[in-house]
Coordinates of C-alpha atoms and ligand atoms in Angstrom, one line a residue:
M1 CA -31.2 -7.2 45.3
K2 CA -31.1 -10.9 46.4
N3 CA -32.9 -13.7 44.6
L4 CA -36.5 -14.2 45.6
K5 CA -36.9 -17.9 46.4
F6 CA -40.1 -20.0 46.0
D7 CA -41.0 -23.7 45.6
S8 CA -42.9 -22.8 42.4
I9 CA -43.3 -19.7 40.3
I10 CA -46.3 -19.3 38.2
V11 CA -46.2 -16.7 35.5
G12 CA -49.8 -15.6 34.7
G13 CA -52.8 -15.2 36.8
G14 CA -55.6 -16.5 34.6
A15 CA -57.7 -19.6 35.2
S16 CA -54.8 -22.0 34.6
G17 CA -52.2 -20.2 36.6
L18 CA -54.4 -19.5 39.6
S19 CA -55.6 -23.1 39.7
C20 CA -51.9 -24.2 39.9
A21 CA -51.2 -21.7 42.6
L22 CA -54.1 -22.6 44.7
I23 CA -53.6 -26.4 44.6
L24 CA -49.9 -26.1 45.2
A25 CA -50.5 -23.8 48.2
Q26 CA -53.2 -26.1 49.6
N27 CA -50.5 -28.7 49.6
G28 CA -48.1 -26.5 51.6
K29 CA -45.9 -25.2 48.9
K30 CA -44.7 -21.6 48.9
V31 CA -45.8 -20.1 45.6
A32 CA -45.3 -16.8 43.7
V33 CA -47.8 -15.6 41.1
I34 CA -46.3 -13.1 38.7
N35 CA -48.8 -11.1 36.7
K36 CA -48.1 -8.1 34.5
L37 CA -51.3 -6.2 35.4
R38 CA -53.8 -6.8 38.2
L39 CA -55.1 -10.4 38.4
E40 CA -58.5 -9.6 37.0
E41 CA -57.1 -8.6 33.6
C42 CA -56.8 -11.9 31.7
N43 CA -58.5 -13.8 28.9
S44 CA -60.1 -16.0 31.5
S45 CA -62.1 -13.1 32.9
Y46 CA -63.7 -12.4 29.5
A47 CA -64.9 -16.0 28.8
Q48 CA -68.6 -15.8 28.4
G49 CA -70.0 -19.1 27.0
G50 CA -68.8 -21.6 29.6
I51 CA -66.9 -24.8 30.2
A52 CA -67.5 -28.1 28.4
A53 CA -67.8 -31.2 30.6
V54 CA -69.4 -34.6 30.5
I55 CA -71.8 -34.5 33.4
E56 CA -75.2 -35.7 32.0
S57 CA -75.9 -39.4 31.9
S58 CA -77.2 -39.0 28.4
D59 CA -73.8 -37.6 27.3
S60 CA -70.5 -39.6 27.2
V61 CA -66.8 -39.1 27.1
D62 CA -66.7 -40.8 23.7
A63 CA -69.2 -38.3 22.3
H64 CA -67.3 -35.3 23.6
V65 CA -64.0 -36.8 22.4
N66 CA -65.5 -37.4 19.0
D67 CA -66.8 -33.8 18.7
T68 CA -63.4 -32.5 19.7
L69 CA -61.7 -34.7 17.1
V70 CA -64.1 -33.6 14.4
A71 CA -63.4 -29.9 15.1
G72 CA -59.7 -30.6 15.4
A73 CA -59.7 -31.8 11.7
G74 CA -57.4 -34.8 12.2
L75 CA -54.7 -33.1 14.3
C76 CA -55.9 -33.7 17.9
N77 CA -53.7 -35.9 20.1
L78 CA -56.0 -38.7 21.0
K79 CA -54.4 -39.6 24.3
H80 CA -54.4 -36.0 25.5
T81 CA -57.9 -35.4 24.3
Q82 CA -59.2 -38.5 26.1
H83 CA -57.3 -37.6 29.2
I84 CA -58.6 -34.0 29.4
I85 CA -62.2 -35.0 28.7
E86 CA -62.2 -37.9 31.1
S87 CA -61.0 -35.4 33.7
S88 CA -63.8 -33.0 33.0
K89 CA -66.0 -34.2 35.9
D90 CA -63.1 -33.7 38.3
A91 CA -62.4 -30.3 36.9
I92 CA -66.0 -29.2 37.6
K93 CA -65.8 -30.7 41.1
F94 CA -62.7 -28.6 41.8
L95 CA -64.5 -25.4 40.7
L96 CA -67.6 -26.2 42.7
D97 CA -65.5 -27.0 45.8
I98 CA -63.8 -23.6 45.7
G99 CA -67.2 -21.9 45.4
V100 CA -67.9 -21.3 41.7
H101 CA -71.6 -21.0 41.0
F102 CA -72.9 -22.3 37.7
T103 CA -76.4 -21.4 36.4
L104 CA -79.0 -24.0 37.4
D105 CA -81.7 -25.3 35.2
K106 CA -85.0 -23.5 36.0
D107 CA -87.2 -26.5 35.4
S108 CA -85.4 -29.2 37.3
G109 CA -84.2 -26.8 40.0
N110 CA -81.0 -28.7 41.1
N111 CA -79.4 -29.7 37.8
F112 CA -77.1 -27.4 35.9
H113 CA -78.4 -25.5 32.9
L114 CA -76.4 -26.7 30.0
T115 CA -76.0 -24.8 26.7
Q116 CA -74.9 -26.1 23.3
E117 CA -72.3 -24.4 21.1
G118 CA -71.1 -24.9 17.6
G119 CA -69.6 -28.4 16.9
H120 CA -71.0 -30.0 20.1
S121 CA -73.5 -32.8 19.4
T122 CA -75.3 -32.2 22.7
R123 CA -75.9 -29.7 25.4
R124 CA -72.8 -30.0 27.7
I125 CA -71.6 -26.4 28.5
L126 CA -71.8 -25.4 32.1
H127 CA -72.0 -21.6 32.5
S128 CA -72.6 -18.8 34.9
T129 CA -75.2 -16.8 32.8
D130 CA -72.9 -15.2 30.2
S131 CA -70.0 -14.3 32.4
T132 CA -68.6 -17.7 33.3
G133 CA -64.9 -16.6 33.1
K134 CA -65.5 -13.7 35.6
E135 CA -67.2 -16.1 38.0
I136 CA -64.4 -18.6 37.8
T137 CA -61.5 -16.1 38.0
N138 CA -63.2 -14.0 40.8
T139 CA -63.7 -17.2 42.8
L140 CA -60.1 -18.3 42.3
I141 CA -58.8 -14.8 43.1
K142 CA -60.8 -14.8 46.4
N143 CA -59.3 -18.1 47.4
I144 CA -55.8 -17.1 46.3
R145 CA -55.8 -13.8 48.2
A146 CA -56.9 -15.7 51.4
N147 CA -54.0 -18.2 51.2
P148 CA -50.9 -17.3 53.1
N149 CA -48.7 -19.6 51.0
I150 CA -49.2 -17.5 47.9
I151 CA -47.5 -14.2 47.2
I152 CA -48.9 -12.2 44.4
F153 CA -46.7 -9.9 42.3
E154 CA -49.0 -7.8 40.3
D155 CA -47.6 -5.2 37.8
H156 CA -44.6 -7.5 37.4
I157 CA -43.8 -8.7 33.9
A158 CA -41.6 -11.8 33.2
I159 CA -38.8 -11.1 30.8
D160 CA -36.9 -14.4 30.3
L161 CA -36.4 -17.8 31.8
I162 CA -33.0 -18.5 33.5
L163 CA -31.5 -21.6 31.9
G164 CA -28.7 -23.8 33.1
Q165 CA -26.8 -23.4 29.8
K166 CA -26.5 -19.6 30.4
I167 CA -25.1 -20.0 34.0
G168 CA -23.0 -23.1 33.7
L169 CA -25.5 -25.5 35.3
I170 CA -27.6 -28.4 33.9
K171 CA -28.0 -27.2 30.3
N172 CA -31.6 -28.0 29.6
K173 CA -33.1 -27.0 33.0
C174 CA -35.0 -24.0 34.1
Y175 CA -33.8 -22.4 37.4
G176 CA -35.9 -19.3 37.6
I177 CA -36.9 -16.2 35.8
Y178 CA -36.1 -12.5 35.4
V179 CA -39.0 -10.2 36.0
L180 CA -39.5 -6.4 35.6
D181 CA -41.2 -4.7 38.6
K182 CA -43.1 -2.1 36.6
N183 CA -43.6 0.3 39.4
K184 CA -40.0 0.3 40.6
N185 CA -38.6 -0.1 37.1
K186 CA -36.2 -2.8 38.4
V187 CA -35.5 -6.3 37.2
V188 CA -35.9 -8.9 40.0
T189 CA -34.4 -12.4 39.9
F190 CA -36.9 -15.1 40.9
N191 CA -35.4 -18.5 41.9
S192 CA -37.5 -21.7 42.1
H193 CA -37.6 -25.4 41.8
N194 CA -40.2 -25.2 39.1
V195 CA -41.5 -22.5 36.7
I196 CA -45.0 -22.8 35.3
L197 CA -45.9 -20.7 32.3
A198 CA -49.6 -19.8 32.3
T199 CA -49.4 -16.7 30.2
G200 CA -52.4 -17.2 27.9
G201 CA -52.6 -16.6 24.2
A202 CA -51.4 -14.2 21.6
G203 CA -54.5 -12.5 20.2
K204 CA -52.8 -9.1 20.3
V205 CA -50.6 -10.2 17.3
Y206 CA -53.6 -9.2 15.2
L207 CA -55.2 -5.8 14.7
Y208 CA -58.6 -7.0 15.6
T209 CA -58.9 -9.4 18.6
T210 CA -61.3 -10.4 21.3
N211 CA -58.4 -10.7 23.7
P212 CA -57.4 -8.1 26.3
D213 CA -54.2 -6.2 25.9
V214 CA -52.2 -8.7 28.0
A215 CA -52.4 -11.5 25.4
T216 CA -49.1 -10.8 23.7
G217 CA -47.7 -14.4 23.5
D218 CA -45.0 -13.8 26.2
G219 CA -44.9 -17.3 27.5
I220 CA -44.7 -18.8 24.0
A221 CA -41.9 -16.5 23.0
M222 CA -39.9 -17.1 26.3
A223 CA -40.3 -20.8 25.9
Y224 CA -39.1 -20.7 22.3
R225 CA -36.0 -18.7 23.3
A226 CA -35.4 -21.3 26.1
G227 CA -35.4 -24.2 23.6
C228 CA -39.0 -25.5 24.0
N229 CA -40.8 -27.1 21.1
I230 CA -43.5 -24.8 19.8
A231 CA -46.4 -26.6 18.0
N232 CA -49.0 -25.7 15.4
M233 CA -48.8 -22.0 15.7
E234 CA -50.5 -21.6 12.3
F235 CA -53.9 -22.4 13.9
I236 CA -55.3 -19.1 15.1
Q237 CA -59.0 -19.2 15.8
F238 CA -61.0 -16.2 14.6
H239 CA -64.2 -15.8 16.5
P240 CA -66.9 -15.2 14.0
T241 CA -69.0 -12.7 16.0
C242 CA -67.6 -9.6 17.7
L243 CA -69.6 -6.5 18.1
Y244 CA -68.8 -4.1 15.2
H245 CA -68.5 -0.7 16.7
A246 CA -65.7 1.8 16.7
N247 CA -65.5 2.0 20.5
A248 CA -66.4 -1.5 21.5
K249 CA -62.8 -2.9 21.3
S250 CA -64.0 -6.1 19.7
F251 CA -66.5 -7.1 22.3
L252 CA -67.4 -10.7 21.9
I253 CA -70.9 -11.9 21.1
S254 CA -70.8 -15.4 22.6
E255 CA -71.4 -18.5 20.4
A256 CA -74.2 -19.3 22.8
V257 CA -76.3 -16.6 21.1
R258 CA -76.1 -18.8 18.0
G259 CA -76.6 -21.8 20.1
E260 CA -79.9 -20.4 21.4
G261 CA -81.1 -19.6 17.9
G262 CA -79.3 -16.5 16.7
Q263 CA -79.2 -16.2 12.9
L264 CA -76.5 -14.6 10.7
K265 CA -77.9 -12.3 8.1
L266 CA -76.8 -9.8 5.5
A267 CA -77.9 -6.2 5.7
N268 CA -80.9 -7.1 3.5
G269 CA -82.0 -9.8 6.0
Y270 CA -80.8 -12.8 3.9
R271 CA -79.7 -15.7 6.1
F272 CA -76.5 -16.6 4.3
M273 CA -75.2 -19.6 6.3
Q274 CA -77.5 -21.8 4.2
D275 CA -75.1 -21.2 1.3
H276 CA -72.1 -22.4 3.2
D277 CA -72.8 -25.3 5.6
Q278 CA -75.8 -27.5 6.4
R279 CA -75.2 -27.0 10.1
L280 CA -76.0 -23.3 9.4
E281 CA -75.0 -21.0 12.3
L282 CA -73.9 -24.0 14.4
A283 CA -71.1 -25.0 12.0
P284 CA -67.6 -24.9 13.6
R285 CA -66.1 -21.5 14.1
D286 CA -63.6 -21.6 11.2
I287 CA -66.4 -22.3 8.8
V288 CA -68.7 -19.5 10.1
A289 CA -65.7 -17.0 10.3
R290 CA -64.7 -17.9 6.7
A291 CA -68.3 -17.6 5.5
I292 CA -68.6 -14.1 7.1
D293 CA -65.3 -13.1 5.6
Y294 CA -66.4 -14.3 2.2
E295 CA -69.8 -12.5 2.4
M296 CA -68.2 -9.2 3.6
K297 CA -65.6 -9.3 0.8
K298 CA -68.1 -10.3 -1.8
H299 CA -70.5 -7.5 -1.0
G300 CA -68.0 -5.0 0.2
H301 CA -69.7 -4.8 3.5
D302 CA -68.0 -3.8 6.8
C303 CA -70.0 -6.3 8.9
V304 CA -72.8 -8.8 8.9
Y305 CA -75.7 -9.1 11.4
L306 CA -76.6 -11.5 14.2
D307 CA -80.3 -11.7 14.9
I308 CA -81.9 -13.3 17.9
S309 CA -84.8 -10.8 18.2
H310 CA -87.3 -13.6 17.3
K311 CA -86.8 -14.9 20.9
S312 CA -88.7 -13.2 23.7
A313 CA -87.1 -10.2 25.4
N314 CA -87.2 -12.0 28.7
F315 CA -85.4 -15.0 27.4
I316 CA -82.6 -12.8 25.8
I317 CA -82.1 -10.6 28.9
E318 CA -82.1 -13.6 31.2
H319 CA -79.6 -15.7 29.1
F320 CA -77.3 -12.9 28.0
P321 CA -77.4 -10.1 30.5
T322 CA -73.8 -8.8 29.9
I323 CA -74.1 -9.0 26.1
Y324 CA -77.5 -7.3 26.2
A325 CA -76.3 -4.5 28.4
T326 CA -73.1 -3.9 26.4
C327 CA -74.9 -3.9 23.1
K328 CA -77.5 -1.5 24.6
K329 CA -74.6 0.8 25.8
Y330 CA -73.5 1.0 22.1
G331 CA -77.0 1.7 20.9
F332 CA -78.2 -1.7 19.8
D333 CA -81.2 -3.4 21.4
M334 CA -80.8 -7.1 20.7
T335 CA -84.3 -7.9 21.8
R336 CA -85.6 -5.8 18.9
Q337 CA -82.9 -5.7 16.2
A338 CA -80.0 -7.6 14.7
I339 CA -76.5 -6.8 16.1
P340 CA -73.6 -5.8 13.6
V341 CA -70.8 -8.3 13.9
V342 CA -67.3 -9.1 12.4
P343 CA -64.7 -11.8 13.0
A344 CA -61.6 -11.2 15.2
A345 CA -58.6 -13.2 16.4
H346 CA -59.7 -15.1 19.4
Y347 CA -57.7 -18.2 20.4
T348 CA -54.2 -19.5 19.9
C349 CA -54.6 -23.3 19.3
G350 CA -50.9 -23.9 19.1
G351 CA -48.3 -23.2 21.8
I352 CA -45.6 -24.8 24.0
E353 CA -45.6 -28.5 23.5
T354 CA -46.4 -30.4 26.7
D355 CA -46.8 -34.0 27.8
L356 CA -49.6 -35.5 29.9
K357 CA -48.0 -34.0 33.0
S358 CA -47.9 -30.5 31.5
R359 CA -44.1 -30.8 31.2
T360 CA -42.2 -29.1 28.4
N361 CA -39.0 -30.5 26.9
V362 CA -37.0 -28.2 29.3
E363 CA -36.5 -29.7 32.7
S364 CA -38.5 -28.0 35.6
L365 CA -40.5 -25.9 33.1
Y366 CA -44.2 -26.5 32.8
A367 CA -46.8 -24.9 30.5
V368 CA -50.6 -24.8 31.2
G369 CA -53.7 -23.3 29.7
E370 CA -53.8 -21.4 26.4
C371 CA -50.0 -21.0 26.1
A372 CA -49.6 -24.8 26.1
Y373 CA -50.1 -27.1 23.2
T374 CA -51.5 -30.4 24.5
G375 CA -53.0 -31.5 21.2
L376 CA -56.6 -31.1 22.5
H377 CA -57.4 -28.5 19.9
G378 CA -55.6 -29.9 16.9
A379 CA -56.3 -27.7 13.9
N380 CA -59.3 -26.1 15.5
R381 CA -60.6 -25.6 19.0
L382 CA -64.1 -26.9 19.9
A383 CA -65.9 -24.1 21.8
S384 CA -65.6 -24.1 25.6
N385 CA -62.9 -26.8 25.7
S386 CA -60.2 -24.3 26.7
L387 CA -61.4 -23.4 30.2
L388 CA -61.6 -27.2 30.7
E389 CA -58.0 -27.6 29.4
C390 CA -56.9 -24.8 31.8
I391 CA -58.1 -26.6 34.9
V392 CA -57.0 -30.1 33.8
T393 CA -53.5 -29.1 32.7
A394 CA -53.1 -27.1 36.0
K395 CA -54.0 -30.2 38.0
D396 CA -51.6 -32.3 36.0
A397 CA -48.7 -30.0 36.5
V398 CA -49.3 -29.8 40.2
T399 CA -49.6 -33.6 40.6
D400 CA -46.2 -33.9 38.9
I401 CA -44.6 -31.2 41.0
L402 CA -45.9 -32.6 44.2
G403 CA -44.4 -36.0 43.4
K404 CA -40.9 -34.6 43.1
A405 CA -38.4 -34.3 45.9
S406 CA -37.3 -30.7 46.8
T407 CA -33.7 -29.7 45.9
E408 CA -31.4 -27.0 47.2
F409 CA -31.6 -23.5 45.8
I410 CA -28.7 -22.3 43.8
N411 CA -28.0 -18.5 43.9
L412 CA -28.7 -17.1 40.4
P413 CA -26.9 -14.2 38.7
E414 CA -28.6 -10.8 38.8
W415 CA -29.8 -9.1 35.7
D416 CA -27.1 -6.9 34.2
E417 CA -28.2 -3.7 32.6
S418 CA -24.9 -1.7 33.1
W419 CA -24.5 -1.1 29.3
V420 CA -28.0 0.2 28.5
T421 CA -29.3 3.7 28.5
N422 CA -32.8 5.2 28.8
I423 CA -35.0 4.8 25.7
D424 CA -34.9 7.9 23.5
E425 CA -38.1 7.6 21.5
E426 CA -41.1 5.6 22.7
V427 CA -42.9 6.4 19.4
I428 CA -40.8 3.7 17.7
I429 CA -42.3 1.1 19.9
S430 CA -45.9 2.1 19.4
H431 CA -45.3 2.5 15.6
N432 CA -43.8 -1.0 15.3
W433 CA -46.5 -2.5 17.5
D434 CA -49.2 -1.1 15.1
E435 CA -47.3 -2.0 12.0
L436 CA -46.9 -5.6 13.1
R437 CA -50.5 -6.1 14.0
R438 CA -51.8 -4.6 10.8
A439 CA -49.4 -6.7 8.7
M440 CA -50.6 -9.9 10.5
W441 CA -54.2 -8.9 10.0
D442 CA -53.8 -8.1 6.3
Y443 CA -51.4 -11.0 5.3
V444 CA -51.9 -13.8 7.9
G445 CA -55.6 -13.6 8.6
I446 CA -58.5 -16.0 7.9
V447 CA -57.5 -16.6 4.2
R448 CA -53.8 -16.9 3.4
T449 CA -51.6 -17.2 0.3
N450 CA -47.9 -17.8 -0.2
K451 CA -47.4 -14.3 -1.4
R452 CA -49.1 -12.8 1.6
L453 CA -47.1 -14.9 4.0
E454 CA -43.9 -13.9 2.3
R455 CA -44.9 -10.3 2.6
A456 CA -45.6 -10.7 6.3
M457 CA -42.3 -12.5 6.9
H458 CA -40.4 -9.7 5.1
R459 CA -41.9 -7.1 7.4
I460 CA -41.4 -9.2 10.5
N461 CA -37.7 -9.6 9.7
L462 CA -37.3 -5.8 9.4
L463 CA -39.2 -5.2 12.6
K464 CA -37.4 -7.9 14.5
A465 CA -34.0 -6.3 13.6
E466 CA -35.2 -2.9 14.8
I467 CA -36.7 -4.3 18.0
H468 CA -33.6 -6.4 18.8
D469 CA -31.5 -3.2 18.5
Y470 CA -33.8 -1.5 20.9
Y471 CA -33.8 -4.4 23.3
S472 CA -30.0 -4.6 23.3
N473 CA -29.3 -0.9 23.8
F474 CA -32.1 0.6 25.9
K475 CA -33.5 0.1 29.4
L476 CA -36.4 -2.3 29.5
S477 CA -40.0 -1.2 29.6
A478 CA -43.2 -3.4 29.7
N479 CA -44.1 -2.2 26.1
L480 CA -40.7 -3.2 24.8
I481 CA -40.8 -6.6 26.5
E482 CA -44.3 -7.2 24.9
L483 CA -43.3 -6.0 21.5
R484 CA -40.2 -8.3 21.5
N485 CA -42.5 -11.2 22.3
L486 CA -45.2 -10.2 19.9
V487 CA -42.8 -10.0 16.9
L488 CA -41.4 -13.4 17.8
T489 CA -44.8 -14.9 18.2
A490 CA -45.8 -13.4 14.8
E491 CA -42.8 -15.0 13.2
L492 CA -43.7 -18.4 14.7
I493 CA -47.2 -18.1 13.3
V494 CA -45.9 -17.2 9.8
R495 CA -43.2 -19.8 9.8
S496 CA -45.7 -22.5 10.8
A497 CA -48.2 -21.4 8.2
M498 CA -45.4 -21.5 5.5
K499 CA -44.6 -25.1 6.5
R500 CA -48.3 -26.3 6.0
H501 CA -48.9 -27.0 2.4
E502 CA -52.6 -27.8 2.7
S503 CA -55.8 -26.2 4.1
R504 CA -56.8 -27.8 7.3
G505 CA -59.0 -26.6 10.2
L506 CA -58.2 -22.9 10.9
H507 CA -55.4 -22.7 8.3
F508 CA -56.8 -21.9 4.9
S509 CA -54.5 -21.3 2.0
K510 CA -55.7 -20.3 -1.5
D511 CA -52.5 -21.9 -2.9
Y512 CA -53.1 -25.2 -1.2
P513 CA -56.9 -25.6 -0.9
G514 CA -56.8 -29.4 -0.5
L515 CA -56.1 -31.7 2.4
K516 CA -53.0 -33.8 2.5
D517 CA -53.4 -37.5 3.4
K518 CA -50.6 -37.4 6.0
M519 CA -51.5 -35.5 9.2
E520 CA -48.6 -33.7 10.6
T521 CA -48.1 -31.4 13.6
T522 CA -45.9 -28.4 12.9
I523 CA -43.0 -28.2 15.4
L524 CA -40.6 -25.3 15.6
N525 CA -37.5 -25.3 17.8
I526 CA -34.9 -22.5 18.1
K527 CA -32.1 -25.2 17.7
D528 CA -33.3 -25.8 14.1
M529 CA -32.6 -22.1 13.3
I530 CA -29.0 -22.2 14.5
Ligands
FAD1 C1 -63.7 -12.9 25.0 C2 -63.3 -14.3 25.2 C3 -64.3 -15.3 25.5 C4 -64.0 -16.6 25.7 N1 -65.0 -17.5 26.0 C5 -64.6 -18.8 26.3 C6 -65.6 -19.7 26.8 O1 -66.8 -19.4 26.9 N2 -65.2 -21.0 27.1 C7 -63.9 -21.3 27.0 O2 -63.6 -22.5 27.3 N3 -62.9 -20.5 26.6 C8 -63.2 -19.2 26.3 N4 -62.3 -18.3 25.9 C9 -60.9 -18.8 25.9 C10 -60.4 -18.9 27.4 O3 -60.9 -17.8 28.1 C11 -58.9 -18.8 27.5 O4 -58.4 -19.8 26.6 C12 -58.5 -19.2 28.9 O5 -59.2 -18.4 29.8 C13 -57.0 -18.9 29.0 O6 -56.6 -19.0 30.3 P1 -55.1 -18.9 30.8 O7 -55.1 -19.1 32.2 O8 -54.3 -19.9 29.9 O9 -54.7 -17.5 30.3 P2 -55.2 -16.0 30.7 O10 -56.5 -16.1 31.4 O11 -55.2 -15.2 29.5 O12 -54.2 -15.5 31.8 C14 -52.9 -15.2 31.4 C15 -52.3 -14.2 32.4 O13 -50.9 -14.2 32.2 C16 -50.4 -12.9 32.4 N5 -49.2 -12.7 31.6 C17 -49.0 -12.9 30.3 N6 -47.7 -12.6 30.0 C18 -47.1 -12.3 31.2 C19 -45.8 -11.9 31.5 N7 -44.8 -11.8 30.6 N8 -45.5 -11.6 32.8 C20 -46.5 -11.7 33.8 N9 -47.7 -12.0 33.5 C21 -48.0 -12.3 32.2 C22 -51.6 -12.0 31.8 O14 -51.5 -10.7 32.4 C23 -52.8 -12.8 32.2 O15 -53.3 -12.4 33.5 C24 -62.6 -17.0 25.7 C25 -61.6 -16.0 25.4 C26 -62.0 -14.7 25.2 C27 -60.9 -13.7 24.9

């Protein structure tokens, strides 16, 4: 098969990737969007709470920046943070222009209804009831499907980037990407002037996560293998409140429920946040998640309870229609009773290091959205800042790409699988997948120790060797590609955690409970391992 040639290739069809695709296509560029399932299946679709932006005259960029810096516990990049928040008005304008509907304030009629979430000093979260992500992604998808400059490759999973050093061209430059067409079981070579990684986070590294199955850290792993700097992977945000039910697959109960007055209680009705933080339920997520973890371990309980039943049924159903309906489906009426909740892995704060133009340290390779590390989230993400980052980093990448002169395409070598055979036992893949996620949950979760990290690393090394053997000798499958990326992402998390000898933001170590004076970003690069 010949190379498929595009001006830009975007790997990932969430809010960040689709925004890149749309703006590039609106500017006349031929774009491919590669997505491993159908477009709707991404973290972006699941976002409930909303998108943070400075739009009220009583709010200010400085106040939003300050809240972000406080949550980030000293590790935010000030320049990037200021840039992203200064761009928030423009990001909202882009979304409104393409047809996104945000919930309006009932009293004023025209103004947006703004909610408040943990760590924000004021109400500044625009939302579409409690399914903001769905509204944003569905609107983007509608625009994308109508644009003739965009070709969508669903059920296609990216395997690895094609770098100059592997094909005798400019060493530190990306020329394209190998992609598995899942339906035809064939590897396709995509050739382009730029590749944008928009592959989202890595929640599936953990046993319990709010993320959908696609969040396997593929972009971060591919970028690491390509020589990109990977920053601050130790900072994994655990969402404090996911519905605790065997069949609910960690359904998230939005922070907005606490923002609107939800109280966290033990089974006996005791409101325990008063023992942990004076901000009570509106303390930042890491503090709330650790408090829940502490109470569950102390009392030997499987969950705690989130209670908003003191508000009127009308208020609850109007503000949280999806959460209300989902809880009801699982037998909990949140207008009358407290909902059982547990923490789960939610957001990858670290990722592929990028500059103010979303460029990585590999030429012609960009990273946007959750897979990127801009420095906005530092050691902990402020709620609803990530959708904002998706849109702003997408616009930054596009602006840089549009400013570059086009070059000639160079024909790239096809994928060679002449030496591999069909996989003999799929069970090894599913077993390794489960083992990895359980080890990460048990040893690299909310509270860490040196011993636990060493245990995790030991298991990761064994799994990595086995998976490498499989990857080298058998025909590729989507599961194998994801597992290979998952184990590398897990390794990056553990190695980063081992390097941090303090407790900061989302990284809490019993062996290093204090804060160091010097604030350092953890950077990993494959070249340091050679
Ligand atoms: C339940 C939940 C609620 C949230 N609520 C909020 C909120 O209220 N506000 C907020 O700001 N943030 C929220 N977040 C976080 C936010 O949704 C994400 O950070 C953001 O949507 C990420 O967007 P993205 O475009 O970077 O990635 P995603 O939306 O995850 O999209 C990534 C896409 O890449 C594809 N992909 C991955 N690897 C490959 C590969 N190898 N080949 C091909 N395709 C690939 C995936 O299939 C996926 O479609 C929430 C997250 C979750 C899970």
